[in-house]
Amino acid sequence: MDKMQQTTTIIGHRQGFALIITMSVLSVVIALTVVLLSYFNEVKEDADTTKALIQANVYYADILAQLNRFGKNKKIFFQRLYRFPISLVSPDKRFKVLIKCKPLSAGVNINWLALERDNKKQHLFQVSQILFDTLAQEYKLEDADMLREMLLLDIGGNKKYVKSIQSRLIQKNGIISRQQFENIISRYEMEADDLKVAKVPWRKYFTFSSKAEKIDAEFSSAELISFLFEIDLKSVKEWQRSVPKSSLKNFVNNNGGDYNERKNLLSGNKFLGESHCSVRYGDGYTFTFNYTEGESKYFEFYGKR
């Protein structure tokens, strides 16, 4: 091989080596770019979430101020709000807020399960116990006793661990939110390996409040009304859709039920003033709170949904 060929070979090797180095550097740059972009997106999402949380606090304060202005007309306002959510949109459509509220007492209070030893509230305990057992049997739960004990432990009335249910109820707030209840259901599902528990429509029957001792049946689900008064579900749904709609008392008594038998559980015409509200705004952000007797508790902020 002459000198010119050797030189050409060396140059070729150098060029190839340089190309390999260039490709390696380029790969590293691309990888770094991808990582930096992912960090940028995370930072942007965190910034957006922080901004949304600040907005939530502002909206929260404003909404509470407006709710407290209704005074004596609060009953009429909330009864309409229970049926028709309020949607607020600015003229340029950049500002959107959807407010929904539901009565905290529209179902059987899950916390009544812990009132077994309270002689004055046996009617509350019995309806909650019968409803729980009915659902457990209908959906064939693997270990209903285990689920009941898990619920009682969170409520503060687990009879295996305490002597006085009432004392624990004072110390604990009980099950006060849907999220708290769903966390218990998820734990039970994993520990008992029972997928059937997720199929139970708990929300249609139970509500979560530390105070409610009456059911606002006017806003209850058709399923709960059917259970309480032993009336065919189809008939209840037809009644709920009817316009004008007769009173619950007349409907029950005219369809083979006995309204007075459950009267001690019902709020009747009394406005209980306990609501669970959710506010959706911006790019899919949501916050919730309980509104009771002019006061708000249990504010919870959620990310995009």
CSV table of C-alpha atoms in Angstrom, one decimal:
chain,number,residue,atom,x,y,z
A,1,MET,CA,0.0,0.0,0.0
A,2,ASP,CA,1.6,3.3,-1.1
A,3,LYS,CA,1.6,6.4,1.1
A,4,MET,CA,-1.4,8.0,-0.7
A,5,GLN,CA,-3.6,5.0,0.0
A,6,GLN,CA,-2.5,4.9,3.6
A,7,THR,CA,-3.3,8.6,4.0
A,8,THR,CA,-6.7,8.1,2.4
A,9,THR,CA,-7.4,5.2,4.7
A,10,ILE,CA,-6.4,7.2,7.8
A,11,ILE,CA,-8.5,10.1,6.7
A,12,GLY,CA,-11.5,7.7,6.2
A,13,HIS,CA,-11.0,6.2,9.6
A,14,ARG,CA,-10.9,9.7,11.2
A,15,GLN,CA,-14.0,10.8,9.4
A,16,GLY,CA,-15.8,7.7,10.5
A,17,PHE,CA,-14.7,8.1,14.0
A,18,ALA,CA,-15.7,11.8,13.9
A,19,LEU,CA,-19.1,10.7,12.6
A,20,ILE,CA,-19.5,8.2,15.4
A,21,ILE,CA,-18.6,11.0,18.0
A,22,THR,CA,-21.0,13.4,16.3
A,23,MET,CA,-23.8,10.8,16.4
A,24,SER,CA,-23.1,10.0,20.0
A,25,VAL,CA,-23.1,13.7,20.9
A,26,LEU,CA,-26.3,14.2,19.0
A,27,SER,CA,-28.0,11.2,20.7
A,28,VAL,CA,-27.0,12.7,24.1
A,29,VAL,CA,-28.3,16.1,23.1
A,30,ILE,CA,-31.6,14.6,22.0
A,31,ALA,CA,-31.9,12.6,25.2
A,32,LEU,CA,-31.2,15.7,27.3
A,33,THR,CA,-33.7,17.6,25.3
A,34,VAL,CA,-36.4,15.0,25.9
A,35,VAL,CA,-35.6,15.0,29.6
A,36,LEU,CA,-35.6,18.8,29.8
A,37,LEU,CA,-38.9,19.0,27.9
A,38,SER,CA,-40.5,16.5,30.3
A,39,TYR,CA,-39.3,18.6,33.2
A,40,PHE,CA,-40.6,21.7,31.6
A,41,ASN,CA,-44.0,20.0,31.1
A,42,GLU,CA,-44.0,18.9,34.8
A,43,VAL,CA,-43.1,22.4,36.0
A,44,LYS,CA,-45.8,23.9,33.7
A,45,GLU,CA,-48.4,21.4,35.1
A,46,ASP,CA,-47.3,22.2,38.6
A,47,ALA,CA,-47.6,26.0,37.9
A,48,ASP,CA,-51.0,25.5,36.3
A,49,THR,CA,-52.2,23.5,39.3
A,50,THR,CA,-50.9,26.1,41.7
A,51,LYS,CA,-52.6,28.8,39.8
A,52,ALA,CA,-55.8,26.7,39.7
A,53,LEU,CA,-55.6,26.2,43.5
A,54,ILE,CA,-55.3,30.0,44.1
A,55,GLN,CA,-58.3,30.5,41.8
A,56,ALA,CA,-60.2,27.8,43.8
A,57,ASN,CA,-59.7,29.7,47.0
A,58,VAL,CA,-60.9,33.0,45.5
A,59,TYR,CA,-64.0,31.3,44.0
A,60,TYR,CA,-64.6,29.5,47.2
A,61,ALA,CA,-64.6,32.6,49.3
A,62,ASP,CA,-66.8,34.5,46.8
A,63,ILE,CA,-69.4,31.6,46.5
A,64,LEU,CA,-69.6,31.3,50.3
A,65,ALA,CA,-70.2,35.1,50.6
A,66,GLN,CA,-73.0,34.9,48.0
A,67,LEU,CA,-74.6,31.8,49.6
A,68,ASN,CA,-74.8,33.5,53.0
A,69,ARG,CA,-76.6,36.5,51.5
A,70,PHE,CA,-79.8,34.6,50.9
A,71,GLY,CA,-80.9,34.5,54.5
A,72,LYS,CA,-84.5,33.5,54.8
A,73,ASN,CA,-84.7,32.6,51.1
A,74,LYS,CA,-81.9,30.1,51.4
A,75,LYS,CA,-84.4,27.1,51.5
A,76,ILE,CA,-85.9,28.1,48.1
A,77,PHE,CA,-82.6,28.8,46.6
A,78,PHE,CA,-81.0,25.5,47.6
A,79,GLN,CA,-84.1,23.5,46.6
A,80,ARG,CA,-83.8,24.9,43.1
A,81,LEU,CA,-80.0,24.4,43.1
A,82,TYR,CA,-80.4,20.7,44.1
A,83,ARG,CA,-82.4,20.3,40.8
A,84,PHE,CA,-80.7,22.7,38.5
A,85,PRO,CA,-76.9,23.4,38.7
A,86,ILE,CA,-75.8,27.0,38.1
A,87,SER,CA,-73.6,27.7,35.1
A,88,LEU,CA,-71.8,31.0,35.0
A,89,VAL,CA,-70.0,32.1,31.8
A,90,SER,CA,-68.3,35.4,31.0
A,91,PRO,CA,-69.2,37.2,27.7
A,92,ASP,CA,-65.8,36.3,26.2
A,93,LYS,CA,-66.2,32.7,27.4
A,94,ARG,CA,-62.9,32.8,29.2
A,95,PHE,CA,-64.5,32.5,32.6
A,96,LYS,CA,-66.6,29.4,33.3
A,97,VAL,CA,-67.9,28.0,36.5
A,98,LEU,CA,-70.4,25.2,37.2
A,99,ILE,CA,-71.9,24.9,40.7
A,100,LYS,CA,-73.7,21.8,41.8
A,101,CYS,CA,-75.1,21.1,45.3
A,102,LYS,CA,-76.8,18.1,46.7
A,103,PRO,CA,-78.3,17.6,50.2
A,104,LEU,CA,-76.0,15.8,52.6
A,105,SER,CA,-79.1,14.1,54.0
A,106,ALA,CA,-80.6,12.6,50.9
A,107,GLY,CA,-79.7,9.1,51.9
A,108,VAL,CA,-79.2,6.9,54.9
A,109,ASN,CA,-76.2,8.3,56.9
A,110,ILE,CA,-73.5,5.6,56.9
A,111,ASN,CA,-72.5,6.8,60.4
A,112,TRP,CA,-75.8,5.4,61.8
A,113,LEU,CA,-74.2,2.0,61.7
A,114,ALA,CA,-72.3,3.0,64.9
A,115,LEU,CA,-75.5,3.7,66.9
A,116,GLU,CA,-76.3,0.2,68.0
A,117,ARG,CA,-75.9,1.1,71.7
A,118,ASP,CA,-77.7,4.4,71.6
A,119,ASN,CA,-81.2,3.5,72.7
A,120,LYS,CA,-82.7,6.8,71.6
A,121,LYS,CA,-81.5,6.3,68.0
A,122,GLN,CA,-82.3,2.7,67.4
A,123,HIS,CA,-84.5,3.6,64.4
A,124,LEU,CA,-81.5,5.1,62.7
A,125,PHE,CA,-79.2,2.2,63.5
A,126,GLN,CA,-81.8,-0.4,62.3
A,127,VAL,CA,-82.5,1.2,58.9
A,128,SER,CA,-78.8,1.5,58.2
A,129,GLN,CA,-78.1,-2.0,59.3
A,130,ILE,CA,-81.0,-3.5,57.3
A,131,LEU,CA,-80.0,-1.5,54.2
A,132,PHE,CA,-76.3,-2.6,54.5
A,133,ASP,CA,-77.3,-6.3,54.9
A,134,THR,CA,-79.7,-6.1,52.0
A,135,LEU,CA,-77.1,-4.7,49.6
A,136,ALA,CA,-74.5,-7.2,50.9
A,137,GLN,CA,-76.8,-10.1,50.2
A,138,GLU,CA,-78.0,-8.7,46.9
A,139,TYR,CA,-74.5,-8.3,45.5
A,140,LYS,CA,-73.2,-11.4,47.3
A,141,LEU,CA,-70.3,-9.8,49.1
A,142,GLU,CA,-67.6,-12.2,50.2
A,143,ASP,CA,-67.2,-10.9,53.8
A,144,ALA,CA,-69.8,-8.4,54.8
A,145,ASP,CA,-68.8,-8.6,58.4
A,146,MET,CA,-65.2,-7.5,57.5
A,147,LEU,CA,-66.5,-4.5,55.6
A,148,ARG,CA,-68.8,-3.5,58.4
A,149,GLU,CA,-65.9,-3.6,60.9
A,150,MET,CA,-63.8,-1.5,58.6
A,151,LEU,CA,-66.5,1.1,58.3
A,152,LEU,CA,-67.1,1.1,62.1
A,153,LEU,CA,-63.4,1.6,62.7
A,154,ASP,CA,-63.4,4.7,60.6
A,155,ILE,CA,-66.6,6.0,62.1
A,156,GLY,CA,-65.3,5.5,65.5
A,157,GLY,CA,-67.8,2.9,66.7
A,158,ASN,CA,-66.0,-0.4,66.3
A,159,LYS,CA,-67.4,-2.4,69.2
A,160,LYS,CA,-64.3,-4.7,69.2
A,161,TYR,CA,-62.1,-1.9,70.2
A,162,VAL,CA,-64.2,0.5,72.3
A,163,LYS,CA,-66.6,0.2,75.2
A,164,SER,CA,-68.5,3.4,74.6
A,165,ILE,CA,-69.6,4.1,71.0
A,166,GLN,CA,-70.8,7.6,71.9
A,167,SER,CA,-67.4,8.6,73.3
A,168,ARG,CA,-65.6,7.6,70.2
A,169,LEU,CA,-68.2,9.4,68.0
A,170,ILE,CA,-67.4,12.6,69.9
A,171,GLN,CA,-63.6,12.1,69.3
A,172,LYS,CA,-64.0,11.3,65.6
A,173,ASN,CA,-65.8,13.0,62.9
A,174,GLY,CA,-66.9,9.7,61.4
A,175,ILE,CA,-67.1,9.1,57.6
A,176,ILE,CA,-67.6,12.6,56.3
A,177,SER,CA,-66.9,12.4,52.6
A,178,ARG,CA,-67.5,10.2,49.6
A,179,GLN,CA,-63.7,9.9,49.0
A,180,GLN,CA,-63.2,8.6,52.6
A,181,PHE,CA,-65.9,6.0,52.0
A,182,GLU,CA,-64.5,5.0,48.7
A,183,ASN,CA,-61.0,4.6,50.2
A,184,ILE,CA,-62.5,2.1,52.7
A,185,ILE,CA,-64.3,0.2,49.9
A,186,SER,CA,-61.0,0.0,47.9
A,187,ARG,CA,-59.1,-1.3,51.0
A,188,TYR,CA,-61.8,-4.0,51.5
A,189,GLU,CA,-61.8,-5.0,47.9
A,190,MET,CA,-58.0,-5.6,48.1
A,191,GLU,CA,-58.0,-7.3,51.5
A,192,ALA,CA,-61.0,-9.5,50.8
A,193,ASP,CA,-60.2,-10.0,47.1
A,194,ASP,CA,-63.9,-9.1,46.5
A,195,LEU,CA,-64.5,-7.4,43.1
A,196,LYS,CA,-68.2,-7.5,43.6
A,197,VAL,CA,-68.1,-4.6,46.2
A,198,ALA,CA,-67.3,-2.1,43.4
A,199,LYS,CA,-70.6,-3.0,41.7
A,200,VAL,CA,-72.7,-1.9,44.7
A,201,PRO,CA,-74.4,1.5,43.9
A,202,TRP,CA,-73.5,2.8,47.4
A,203,ARG,CA,-74.1,6.5,46.4
A,204,LYS,CA,-77.8,5.8,45.6
A,205,TYR,CA,-78.4,4.7,49.2
A,206,PHE,CA,-75.9,6.2,51.6
A,207,THR,CA,-74.8,9.7,52.4
A,208,PHE,CA,-71.8,10.9,54.6
A,209,SER,CA,-72.4,13.4,57.3
A,210,SER,CA,-71.4,13.5,61.0
A,211,LYS,CA,-74.6,15.3,62.0
A,212,ALA,CA,-77.6,14.3,59.8
A,213,GLU,CA,-80.3,12.4,61.7
A,214,LYS,CA,-83.0,12.8,59.1
A,215,ILE,CA,-83.4,11.8,55.4
A,216,ASP,CA,-84.5,14.5,53.0
A,217,ALA,CA,-86.4,12.0,50.9
A,218,GLU,CA,-87.7,14.6,48.5
A,219,PHE,CA,-84.2,14.5,46.9
A,220,SER,CA,-83.4,10.8,47.5
A,221,SER,CA,-82.8,8.4,44.7
A,222,ALA,CA,-85.6,6.3,43.4
A,223,GLU,CA,-83.7,3.2,44.7
A,224,LEU,CA,-83.7,4.4,48.2
A,225,ILE,CA,-87.4,5.5,48.2
A,226,SER,CA,-88.2,2.0,46.8
A,227,PHE,CA,-86.3,0.4,49.6
A,228,LEU,CA,-87.7,2.6,52.4
A,229,PHE,CA,-91.3,2.2,51.4
A,230,GLU,CA,-91.2,-1.2,49.6
A,231,ILE,CA,-92.6,0.2,46.4
A,232,ASP,CA,-91.8,-1.0,42.9
A,233,LEU,CA,-88.7,0.9,41.6
A,234,LYS,CA,-90.4,1.5,38.2
A,235,SER,CA,-93.3,3.2,39.9
A,236,VAL,CA,-91.0,5.5,41.9
A,237,LYS,CA,-89.1,6.5,38.8
A,238,GLU,CA,-92.4,7.4,37.0
A,239,TRP,CA,-93.5,9.5,40.0
A,240,GLN,CA,-90.2,11.3,40.0
A,241,ARG,CA,-90.5,12.2,36.3
A,242,SER,CA,-94.2,13.2,36.6
A,243,VAL,CA,-95.1,16.9,36.2
A,244,PRO,CA,-96.7,18.1,38.3
A,245,LYS,CA,-95.6,15.7,41.0
A,246,SER,CA,-97.6,14.8,44.0
A,247,SER,CA,-96.1,14.9,47.4
A,248,LEU,CA,-94.0,12.0,48.6
A,249,LYS,CA,-96.6,11.3,51.3
A,250,ASN,CA,-99.4,11.0,48.9
A,251,PHE,CA,-97.4,8.9,46.4
A,252,VAL,CA,-96.4,6.4,49.1
A,253,ASN,CA,-99.8,6.0,50.6
A,254,ASN,CA,-101.4,5.7,47.2
A,255,ASN,CA,-99.0,2.9,46.2
A,256,GLY,CA,-99.3,0.5,49.0
A,257,GLY,CA,-96.7,2.0,51.3
A,258,ASP,CA,-97.0,3.5,54.8
A,259,TYR,CA,-95.5,7.0,55.0
A,260,ASN,CA,-96.1,7.3,58.8
A,261,GLU,CA,-94.1,4.1,59.4
A,262,ARG,CA,-90.9,5.9,58.2
A,263,LYS,CA,-92.0,9.4,59.4
A,264,ASN,CA,-89.4,9.5,62.2
A,265,LEU,CA,-86.6,9.1,59.6
A,266,LEU,CA,-87.8,11.9,57.3
A,267,SER,CA,-87.3,15.6,57.4
A,268,GLY,CA,-90.7,16.3,55.9
A,269,ASN,CA,-91.1,19.9,54.9
A,270,LYS,CA,-88.2,21.0,57.1
A,271,PHE,CA,-85.1,22.4,55.4
A,272,LEU,CA,-82.1,20.7,56.9
A,273,GLY,CA,-79.6,23.2,55.4
A,274,GLU,CA,-76.8,20.6,54.9
A,275,SER,CA,-75.4,20.5,51.4
A,276,HIS,CA,-72.4,19.0,49.6
A,277,CYS,CA,-71.3,21.3,46.8
A,278,SER,CA,-68.9,20.9,43.9
A,279,VAL,CA,-67.5,23.7,41.7
A,280,ARG,CA,-66.0,22.9,38.3
A,281,TYR,CA,-64.0,25.7,36.6
A,282,GLY,CA,-61.2,26.5,34.2
A,283,ASP,CA,-59.6,23.6,32.4
A,284,GLY,CA,-61.4,20.8,34.2
A,285,TYR,CA,-60.4,21.7,37.8
A,286,THR,CA,-62.8,20.9,40.6
A,287,PHE,CA,-63.2,21.7,44.3
A,288,THR,CA,-65.8,20.5,46.8
A,289,PHE,CA,-67.1,21.5,50.2
A,290,ASN,CA,-69.9,20.9,52.7
A,291,TYR,CA,-72.1,23.8,53.4
A,292,THR,CA,-74.0,23.5,56.7
A,293,GLU,CA,-76.0,26.2,58.5
A,294,GLY,CA,-74.1,29.1,56.9
A,295,GLU,CA,-70.7,27.5,57.5
A,296,SER,CA,-68.4,25.6,55.2
A,297,LYS,CA,-66.2,22.6,56.1
A,298,TYR,CA,-64.1,19.9,54.4
A,299,PHE,CA,-62.8,21.9,51.4
A,300,GLU,CA,-61.1,19.5,48.9
A,301,PHE,CA,-59.3,20.5,45.7
A,302,TYR,CA,-59.0,18.1,42.7
A,303,GLY,CA,-56.8,18.3,39.7
A,304,LYS,CA,-58.0,18.0,36.1
A,305,ARG,CA,-60.8,15.5,35.6
